[in-house]
C-alpha cells in the first residue's frame, strides 16, 4: 500500500485535518485524485485559490483520473456589494452544479472543484431546486404554454435571438434556449405538443451543429422571482433596511416581479434561509490549495471594506446614484467561526 492509499484509508476511518507536503501544482491533482479513487471518503471537495487555478486543476485531474466525475463551482465574477449581476455563463455553471448535487448523482466517484471566494459565500437552499429540472426527449409531449411557464418561473429571459445562457426564443413551433450547464444552446422542434427533435446550434451563426438525445432544463438564476420570494423580499427589506422611497429602484422592480441588475447581492432576502456548499456536500472530504487560508482572510477583509463603503455613504456622496442598502456580511458570507465549525469532524487535507 502506497502512502496515499494509506492516507485515504486512514481518513475514512478517522476523519481529521492533515497536511500533505511535497505536492506542487500538477502533482497535487494526481495526489487528490488518488485519494478520491480509493473510495474511502466520497464525495470530495477541493478548494482552489482562484478560478484560474481551478481550471488548471480540473484539466490535470481529467487527464490523470478520467474515471472521476468532476464538477466545477466558480465564484461570482463581480465585487462584493456590486451594482452589476454575475456573468450569466458563470451563474449557469453554478446552477448546473447545485442542481446536480441537490438531486443526487450516479455511482461514479465525485469531485467538486471550487474556489475560496465561492465557498465562503452562501447559496440558495437545496429545496429551491426540487421539481425544477425538466427533461425533454424526442417523441415526448409538452404544451408550449407549459414550457414558457417553466422558463418564466426559472429565470429565463425571452429574446429575439439566443446567444447567452439563460435566454430563450419562440418562433412558431421552434423553441431556442440556452440551458444551465449546456455546452451549446438547443433548438427544440415541435409539431403541435410533440417534440420532434432536439438539436444543438452555434450561438453566433445560429446554424444547427448536431443532434442531442435529450434536453435537460434547469433554473438559470440564483434568484427565482415567484410570489413567495417577492413577498419575503418586500417584508425583509423593509424590516432590515428601513422605509423605501421613489429613489429605490431595486425595491420597486422586485415588488413588480421584474428582474433588476445586481439584485443577486440581496440573496438572503429572497429565501427563508440560505445554505452553503458544505450543506450540499454534508459528508464530503475537503482539500485546500496551498495558501487558501490567506486568500480567505483577504476575501473577508475585502467584504468588510466594501460593506462599510456602501453602508456609510452619504446622500451627498451618492450624487444622484440610486440608493444602495447592503445586507450585513454575515447574511451572505461565512465568518471565521462558522467556517471552522463547518470543517469540524471532516477529513481535511491542506496542500503544502
Short mmCIF file of C-alpha atoms in Angstrom, two decimals:
data_model
loop_
_atom_site.label_atom_id
_atom_site.label_comp_id
_atom_site.label_asym_id
_atom_site.label_seq_id
_atom_site.Cartn_x
_atom_site.Cartn_y
_atom_site.Cartn_z
CA UNK A 1 0.00 0.00 0.00
CA UNK A 2 1.49 3.36 -1.05
CA UNK A 3 1.36 6.39 1.30
CA UNK A 4 -1.65 7.98 -0.45
CA UNK A 5 -3.65 4.77 -0.27
CA UNK A 6 -2.79 4.52 3.41
CA UNK A 7 -3.81 8.16 3.95
CA UNK A 8 -7.14 7.63 2.16
CA UNK A 9 -7.94 4.61 4.30
CA UNK A 10 -6.87 6.41 7.48
CA UNK A 11 -9.04 9.48 6.72
CA UNK A 12 -12.02 7.25 6.06
CA UNK A 13 -11.58 5.52 9.42
CA UNK A 14 -10.67 8.63 11.42
CA UNK A 15 -11.67 11.96 9.83
CA UNK A 16 -9.24 14.71 10.86
CA UNK A 17 -7.16 17.58 9.43
CA UNK A 18 -3.80 16.67 7.88
CA UNK A 19 -1.17 18.49 5.83
CA UNK A 20 0.15 16.92 2.63
CA UNK A 21 3.69 18.12 1.94
CA UNK A 22 5.59 17.94 -1.33
CA UNK A 23 2.60 18.36 -3.68
CA UNK A 24 3.48 21.06 -6.25
CA UNK A 25 0.98 22.23 -8.84
CA UNK A 26 0.22 19.42 -11.26
CA UNK A 27 1.15 16.64 -8.87
CA UNK A 28 -1.43 17.90 -6.36
CA UNK A 29 -4.27 16.94 -8.75
CA UNK A 30 -2.77 13.45 -9.06
CA UNK A 31 -2.48 13.15 -5.27
CA UNK A 32 -6.04 14.27 -4.54
CA UNK A 33 -7.31 12.08 -7.38
CA UNK A 34 -5.50 9.07 -5.90
CA UNK A 35 -7.13 9.69 -2.51
CA UNK A 36 -10.60 10.01 -4.03
CA UNK A 37 -10.16 6.99 -6.30
CA UNK A 38 -9.60 4.78 -3.24
CA UNK A 39 -13.27 5.35 -2.38
CA UNK A 40 -12.85 5.61 1.40
CA UNK A 41 -14.15 9.22 1.52
CA UNK A 42 -16.80 10.25 -1.03
CA UNK A 43 -17.70 12.70 -2.37
CA UNK A 44 -14.71 15.08 -2.27
CA UNK A 45 -14.49 18.89 -2.37
CA UNK A 46 -11.27 20.59 -3.47
CA UNK A 47 -10.93 24.32 -2.80
CA UNK A 48 -8.65 26.29 -5.13
CA UNK A 49 -7.17 29.72 -4.58
CA UNK A 50 -8.89 31.27 -7.61
CA UNK A 51 -10.71 30.45 -10.86
CA UNK A 52 -7.56 30.17 -12.97
CA UNK A 53 -6.11 27.67 -10.55
CA UNK A 54 -9.43 25.75 -10.56
CA UNK A 55 -9.35 25.44 -14.36
CA UNK A 56 -5.77 24.11 -14.31
CA UNK A 57 -6.59 21.65 -11.52
CA UNK A 58 -9.65 20.42 -13.45
CA UNK A 59 -7.60 19.86 -16.60
CA UNK A 60 -4.90 17.94 -14.72
CA UNK A 61 -7.46 15.84 -12.84
CA UNK A 62 -9.31 14.94 -16.08
CA UNK A 63 -6.02 13.87 -17.68
CA UNK A 64 -4.74 11.79 -14.76
CA UNK A 65 -8.04 10.42 -13.42
CA UNK A 66 -10.59 10.39 -16.28
CA UNK A 67 -12.70 7.89 -14.34
CA UNK A 68 -13.65 10.54 -11.75
CA UNK A 69 -16.74 12.72 -12.23
CA UNK A 70 -15.65 16.33 -11.69
CA UNK A 71 -17.98 19.32 -11.30
CA UNK A 72 -16.84 22.95 -11.04
CA UNK A 73 -18.43 25.66 -8.92
CA UNK A 74 -16.95 29.09 -9.75
CA UNK A 75 -17.37 32.27 -7.73
CA UNK A 76 -19.34 35.28 -8.93
CA UNK A 77 -17.17 37.44 -11.17
CA UNK A 78 -18.30 40.72 -9.59
CA UNK A 79 -17.18 42.53 -6.46
CA UNK A 80 -18.95 42.18 -3.10
CA UNK A 81 -21.91 44.60 -2.90
CA UNK A 82 -21.56 45.45 -6.58
CA UNK A 83 -24.21 47.14 -8.73
CA UNK A 84 -23.92 44.54 -11.50
CA UNK A 85 -25.01 40.91 -11.68
CA UNK A 86 -22.62 37.98 -12.09
CA UNK A 87 -21.98 36.81 -15.64
CA UNK A 88 -24.74 34.56 -16.99
CA UNK A 89 -22.29 31.85 -18.10
CA UNK A 90 -20.82 31.65 -14.59
CA UNK A 91 -24.28 31.54 -13.00
CA UNK A 92 -25.19 28.78 -15.45
CA UNK A 93 -22.24 26.67 -14.30
CA UNK A 94 -23.03 27.31 -10.65
CA UNK A 95 -26.70 26.33 -11.05
CA UNK A 96 -25.75 23.23 -13.03
CA UNK A 97 -23.52 22.03 -10.18
CA UNK A 98 -26.01 22.94 -7.42
CA UNK A 99 -28.91 21.14 -9.11
CA UNK A 100 -26.79 18.04 -9.75
CA UNK A 101 -25.76 17.96 -6.09
CA UNK A 102 -29.28 18.67 -4.83
CA UNK A 103 -30.90 15.97 -6.96
CA UNK A 104 -28.21 13.33 -6.44
CA UNK A 105 -25.90 11.69 -8.93
CA UNK A 106 -24.69 8.35 -10.17
CA UNK A 107 -22.25 5.83 -8.78
CA UNK A 108 -19.13 7.46 -10.26
CA UNK A 109 -16.75 8.90 -7.62
CA UNK A 110 -17.48 12.62 -7.48
CA UNK A 111 -15.06 15.52 -7.06
CA UNK A 112 -16.37 19.08 -6.80
CA UNK A 113 -13.87 21.82 -7.58
CA UNK A 114 -14.49 25.31 -6.25
CA UNK A 115 -12.64 28.41 -5.09
CA UNK A 116 -12.19 30.11 -1.74
CA UNK A 117 -14.40 33.03 -2.85
CA UNK A 118 -17.18 30.67 -3.92
CA UNK A 119 -17.08 28.52 -0.79
CA UNK A 120 -17.15 31.46 1.61
CA UNK A 121 -20.40 32.76 0.06
CA UNK A 122 -23.85 31.38 0.88
CA UNK A 123 -26.03 29.85 -1.85
CA UNK A 124 -29.75 29.20 -2.41
CA UNK A 125 -31.22 26.31 -0.38
CA UNK A 126 -31.42 22.81 -1.85
CA UNK A 127 -35.20 22.92 -1.58
CA UNK A 128 -35.27 25.63 -4.27
CA UNK A 129 -34.33 23.09 -6.95
CA UNK A 130 -36.90 20.42 -6.02
CA UNK A 131 -39.11 19.73 -9.03
CA UNK A 132 -37.32 22.33 -11.16
CA UNK A 133 -35.44 20.01 -13.52
CA UNK A 134 -37.32 19.29 -16.75
CA UNK A 135 -36.11 16.57 -19.15
CA UNK A 136 -37.43 16.59 -22.72
CA UNK A 137 -36.85 13.82 -25.28
CA UNK A 138 -37.96 13.47 -28.90
CA UNK A 139 -41.39 11.90 -29.06
CA UNK A 140 -42.43 13.40 -25.74
CA UNK A 141 -45.36 15.75 -25.28
CA UNK A 142 -45.44 19.17 -23.63
CA UNK A 143 -47.51 22.22 -24.39
CA UNK A 144 -45.72 25.41 -25.41
CA UNK A 145 -47.67 27.28 -22.74
CA UNK A 146 -46.32 24.94 -20.05
CA UNK A 147 -42.80 25.22 -21.46
CA UNK A 148 -42.93 29.01 -21.44
CA UNK A 149 -44.27 28.90 -17.87
CA UNK A 150 -41.21 26.84 -16.91
CA UNK A 151 -38.96 29.46 -18.49
CA UNK A 152 -40.72 32.28 -16.66
CA UNK A 153 -40.57 30.52 -13.28
CA UNK A 154 -36.89 29.57 -13.57
CA UNK A 155 -35.20 32.81 -14.52
CA UNK A 156 -35.00 32.53 -18.33
CA UNK A 157 -35.15 35.74 -20.37
CA UNK A 158 -37.02 35.91 -23.68
CA UNK A 159 -35.00 37.37 -26.56
CA UNK A 160 -35.26 37.55 -30.33
CA UNK A 161 -32.01 35.58 -30.78
CA UNK A 162 -30.49 33.17 -28.25
CA UNK A 163 -26.79 33.81 -27.67
CA UNK A 164 -26.11 33.51 -23.93
CA UNK A 165 -27.03 31.08 -21.13
CA UNK A 166 -30.47 31.76 -19.67
CA UNK A 167 -32.07 33.05 -22.89
CA UNK A 168 -34.92 31.56 -24.91
CA UNK A 169 -36.80 32.43 -28.09
CA UNK A 170 -40.03 31.10 -29.59
CA UNK A 171 -40.72 31.15 -33.34
CA UNK A 172 -43.84 29.17 -34.13
CA UNK A 173 -43.10 25.54 -33.34
CA UNK A 174 -39.36 26.11 -32.84
CA UNK A 175 -38.00 26.95 -29.39
CA UNK A 176 -34.37 28.02 -28.96
CA UNK A 177 -32.90 28.04 -25.47
CA UNK A 178 -29.57 28.04 -23.66
CA UNK A 179 -29.95 25.84 -20.54
CA UNK A 180 -27.74 25.94 -17.45
CA UNK A 181 -24.59 23.85 -17.84
CA UNK A 182 -25.05 23.21 -21.57
CA UNK A 183 -22.02 23.47 -23.84
CA UNK A 184 -24.21 24.84 -26.66
CA UNK A 185 -27.74 26.22 -26.95
CA UNK A 186 -30.53 23.86 -28.01
CA UNK A 187 -33.19 24.06 -30.69
CA UNK A 188 -36.46 22.22 -29.95
CA UNK A 189 -38.64 21.46 -32.96
CA UNK A 190 -42.31 20.85 -32.11
CA UNK A 191 -45.23 19.57 -34.14
CA UNK A 192 -48.16 20.66 -32.03
CA UNK A 193 -47.33 19.48 -28.49
CA UNK A 194 -45.00 16.72 -29.70
CA UNK A 195 -41.24 17.29 -29.55
CA UNK A 196 -39.87 16.01 -32.86
CA UNK A 197 -36.15 16.76 -32.45
CA UNK A 198 -33.50 18.29 -30.19
CA UNK A 199 -30.58 19.92 -31.97
CA UNK A 200 -27.58 21.95 -30.88
CA UNK A 201 -26.69 25.15 -32.69
CA UNK A 202 -23.93 27.73 -32.89
CA UNK A 203 -24.94 30.89 -30.98
CA UNK A 204 -23.02 33.10 -33.43
CA UNK A 205 -24.11 31.71 -36.81
CA UNK A 206 -27.42 30.32 -35.45
CA UNK A 207 -26.87 27.24 -37.62
CA UNK A 208 -27.66 23.77 -36.28
CA UNK A 209 -24.48 21.84 -35.42
CA UNK A 210 -25.74 18.42 -34.37
CA UNK A 211 -28.42 16.43 -32.59
CA UNK A 212 -28.90 15.72 -28.88
CA UNK A 213 -30.71 12.76 -27.29
CA UNK A 214 -32.49 14.98 -24.78
CA UNK A 215 -32.78 18.46 -23.33
CA UNK A 216 -32.17 18.84 -19.59
CA UNK A 217 -33.58 22.17 -18.39
CA UNK A 218 -32.58 23.65 -15.05
CA UNK A 219 -33.06 27.07 -13.45
CA UNK A 220 -30.68 29.73 -14.77
CA UNK A 221 -30.71 32.19 -11.87
CA UNK A 222 -29.99 32.05 -8.16
CA UNK A 223 -32.92 34.42 -7.62
CA UNK A 224 -36.26 33.00 -8.76
CA UNK A 225 -38.93 35.69 -8.50
CA UNK A 226 -42.06 33.73 -7.65
CA UNK A 227 -44.80 35.19 -5.46
CA UNK A 228 -43.34 33.76 -2.24
CA UNK A 229 -39.86 35.17 -2.94
CA UNK A 230 -41.29 38.62 -3.75
CA UNK A 231 -43.39 38.73 -0.56
CA UNK A 232 -40.45 37.66 1.58
CA UNK A 233 -38.13 40.17 -0.07
CA UNK A 234 -40.55 43.06 0.49
CA UNK A 235 -41.08 42.16 4.13
CA UNK A 236 -37.42 41.61 4.98
CA UNK A 237 -36.20 44.60 3.01
CA UNK A 238 -38.44 46.99 4.97
CA UNK A 239 -37.74 45.23 8.27
CA UNK A 240 -33.93 45.14 7.94
CA UNK A 241 -33.12 48.11 5.76
CA UNK A 242 -35.83 50.65 6.57
CA UNK A 243 -38.54 52.50 4.70
CA UNK A 244 -38.41 52.71 0.93
CA UNK A 245 -38.98 55.61 -1.41
CA UNK A 246 -39.09 56.51 -5.10
CA UNK A 247 -35.27 56.56 -5.17
CA UNK A 248 -35.07 52.79 -4.57
CA UNK A 249 -35.40 51.09 -8.00
CA UNK A 250 -34.39 47.68 -6.62
CA UNK A 251 -37.38 47.52 -4.27
CA UNK A 252 -39.75 48.83 -6.94
CA UNK A 253 -38.54 46.36 -9.59
CA UNK A 254 -38.64 43.26 -7.39
CA UNK A 255 -42.03 44.27 -5.98
CA UNK A 256 -43.35 44.37 -9.56
CA UNK A 257 -41.79 40.98 -10.34
CA UNK A 258 -39.16 42.47 -12.64
CA UNK A 259 -35.53 41.45 -12.59
CA UNK A 260 -33.07 44.20 -11.62
CA UNK A 261 -29.37 44.39 -12.42
CA UNK A 262 -27.38 43.43 -9.32
CA UNK A 263 -30.38 42.03 -7.42
CA UNK A 264 -28.36 38.89 -6.54
CA UNK A 265 -26.42 40.85 -3.89
CA UNK A 266 -29.58 40.81 -1.73
CA UNK A 267 -29.81 36.99 -1.96
CA UNK A 268 -30.59 36.46 1.78
CA UNK A 269 -33.83 38.43 1.47
CA UNK A 270 -35.50 36.13 -1.09
CA UNK A 271 -35.40 32.87 0.88
CA UNK A 272 -36.24 31.73 4.40
CA UNK A 273 -32.63 30.64 4.83
CA UNK A 274 -29.54 30.26 2.71
CA UNK A 275 -27.22 27.28 2.70
CA UNK A 276 -23.59 26.71 1.79
CA UNK A 277 -21.71 24.31 -0.41
CA UNK A 278 -20.94 22.44 2.82
CA UNK A 279 -24.69 21.68 3.13
CA UNK A 280 -24.82 20.33 -0.41
CA UNK A 281 -21.87 18.03 0.45
CA UNK A 282 -22.54 17.07 4.09
CA UNK A 283 -20.25 14.01 4.15
CA UNK A 284 -17.52 15.17 1.80
CA UNK A 285 -13.83 15.21 2.48
CA UNK A 286 -12.17 18.56 1.74
CA UNK A 287 -8.76 19.58 0.45
CA UNK A 288 -7.33 23.08 0.22
CA UNK A 289 -4.77 24.63 -2.08
CA UNK A 290 -1.60 25.99 -0.56
CA UNK A 291 -2.29 29.50 0.86
CA UNK A 292 -6.07 29.05 0.67
CA UNK A 293 -6.44 30.27 4.27
CA UNK A 294 -4.65 33.51 3.44
CA UNK A 295 -6.91 34.04 0.43
CA UNK A 296 -9.98 33.55 2.64
CA UNK A 297 -8.73 36.12 5.17
CA UNK A 298 -8.16 38.66 2.41
CA UNK A 299 -11.60 37.96 0.96
CA UNK A 300 -13.38 38.58 4.27
CA UNK A 301 -11.40 41.80 4.76
CA UNK A 302 -12.48 42.96 1.29
CA UNK A 303 -16.11 42.08 2.04
CA UNK A 304 -15.99 44.15 5.24
CA UNK A 305 -14.43 47.09 3.39
CA UNK A 306 -17.00 47.05 0.58
CA UNK A 307 -19.85 46.77 3.08
CA UNK A 308 -18.56 49.75 5.05
CA UNK A 309 -18.21 51.79 1.87
CA UNK A 310 -21.83 51.09 0.88
CA UNK A 311 -23.27 51.39 4.38
CA UNK A 312 -21.59 54.67 5.30
CA UNK A 313 -22.12 56.59 2.05
CA UNK A 314 -23.90 59.92 2.46
CA UNK A 315 -26.64 61.33 0.24
CA UNK A 316 -24.22 63.99 -1.00
CA UNK A 317 -21.62 61.36 -1.91
CA UNK A 318 -24.25 59.39 -3.84
CA UNK A 319 -24.62 62.34 -6.20
CA UNK A 320 -27.86 61.16 -7.76
CA UNK A 321 -27.00 57.45 -7.95
CA UNK A 322 -29.73 55.01 -6.89
CA UNK A 323 -29.78 54.28 -3.18
CA UNK A 324 -27.90 51.13 -2.08
CA UNK A 325 -28.83 49.45 1.20
CA UNK A 326 -26.48 46.48 1.70
CA UNK A 327 -27.32 43.35 3.71
CA UNK A 328 -24.98 42.53 6.60
CA UNK A 329 -21.89 40.48 5.60
CA UNK A 330 -22.80 37.58 7.89
CA UNK A 331 -26.06 37.14 5.96
CA UNK A 332 -24.23 36.44 2.69
CA UNK A 333 -20.78 35.24 3.79
CA UNK A 334 -19.42 32.74 6.30
CA UNK A 335 -17.46 34.30 9.15
CA UNK A 336 -14.45 32.59 10.71
CA UNK A 337 -16.40 30.84 13.49
CA UNK A 338 -18.90 29.27 11.11
CA UNK A 339 -16.13 28.33 8.68
CA UNK A 340 -14.26 26.41 11.38
CA UNK A 341 -17.47 24.75 12.57
CA UNK A 342 -18.22 23.54 9.05
CA UNK A 343 -14.81 21.86 8.81
CA UNK A 344 -15.03 20.15 12.19
CA UNK A 345 -15.42 16.37 12.00
CA UNK A 346 -14.48 16.12 8.32
CA UNK A 347 -11.37 14.73 6.61
CA UNK A 348 -9.44 17.89 5.69
CA UNK A 349 -6.24 17.84 3.61
CA UNK A 350 -4.19 21.02 3.29
CA UNK A 351 -1.67 21.03 0.46
CA UNK A 352 1.78 22.45 1.01
#
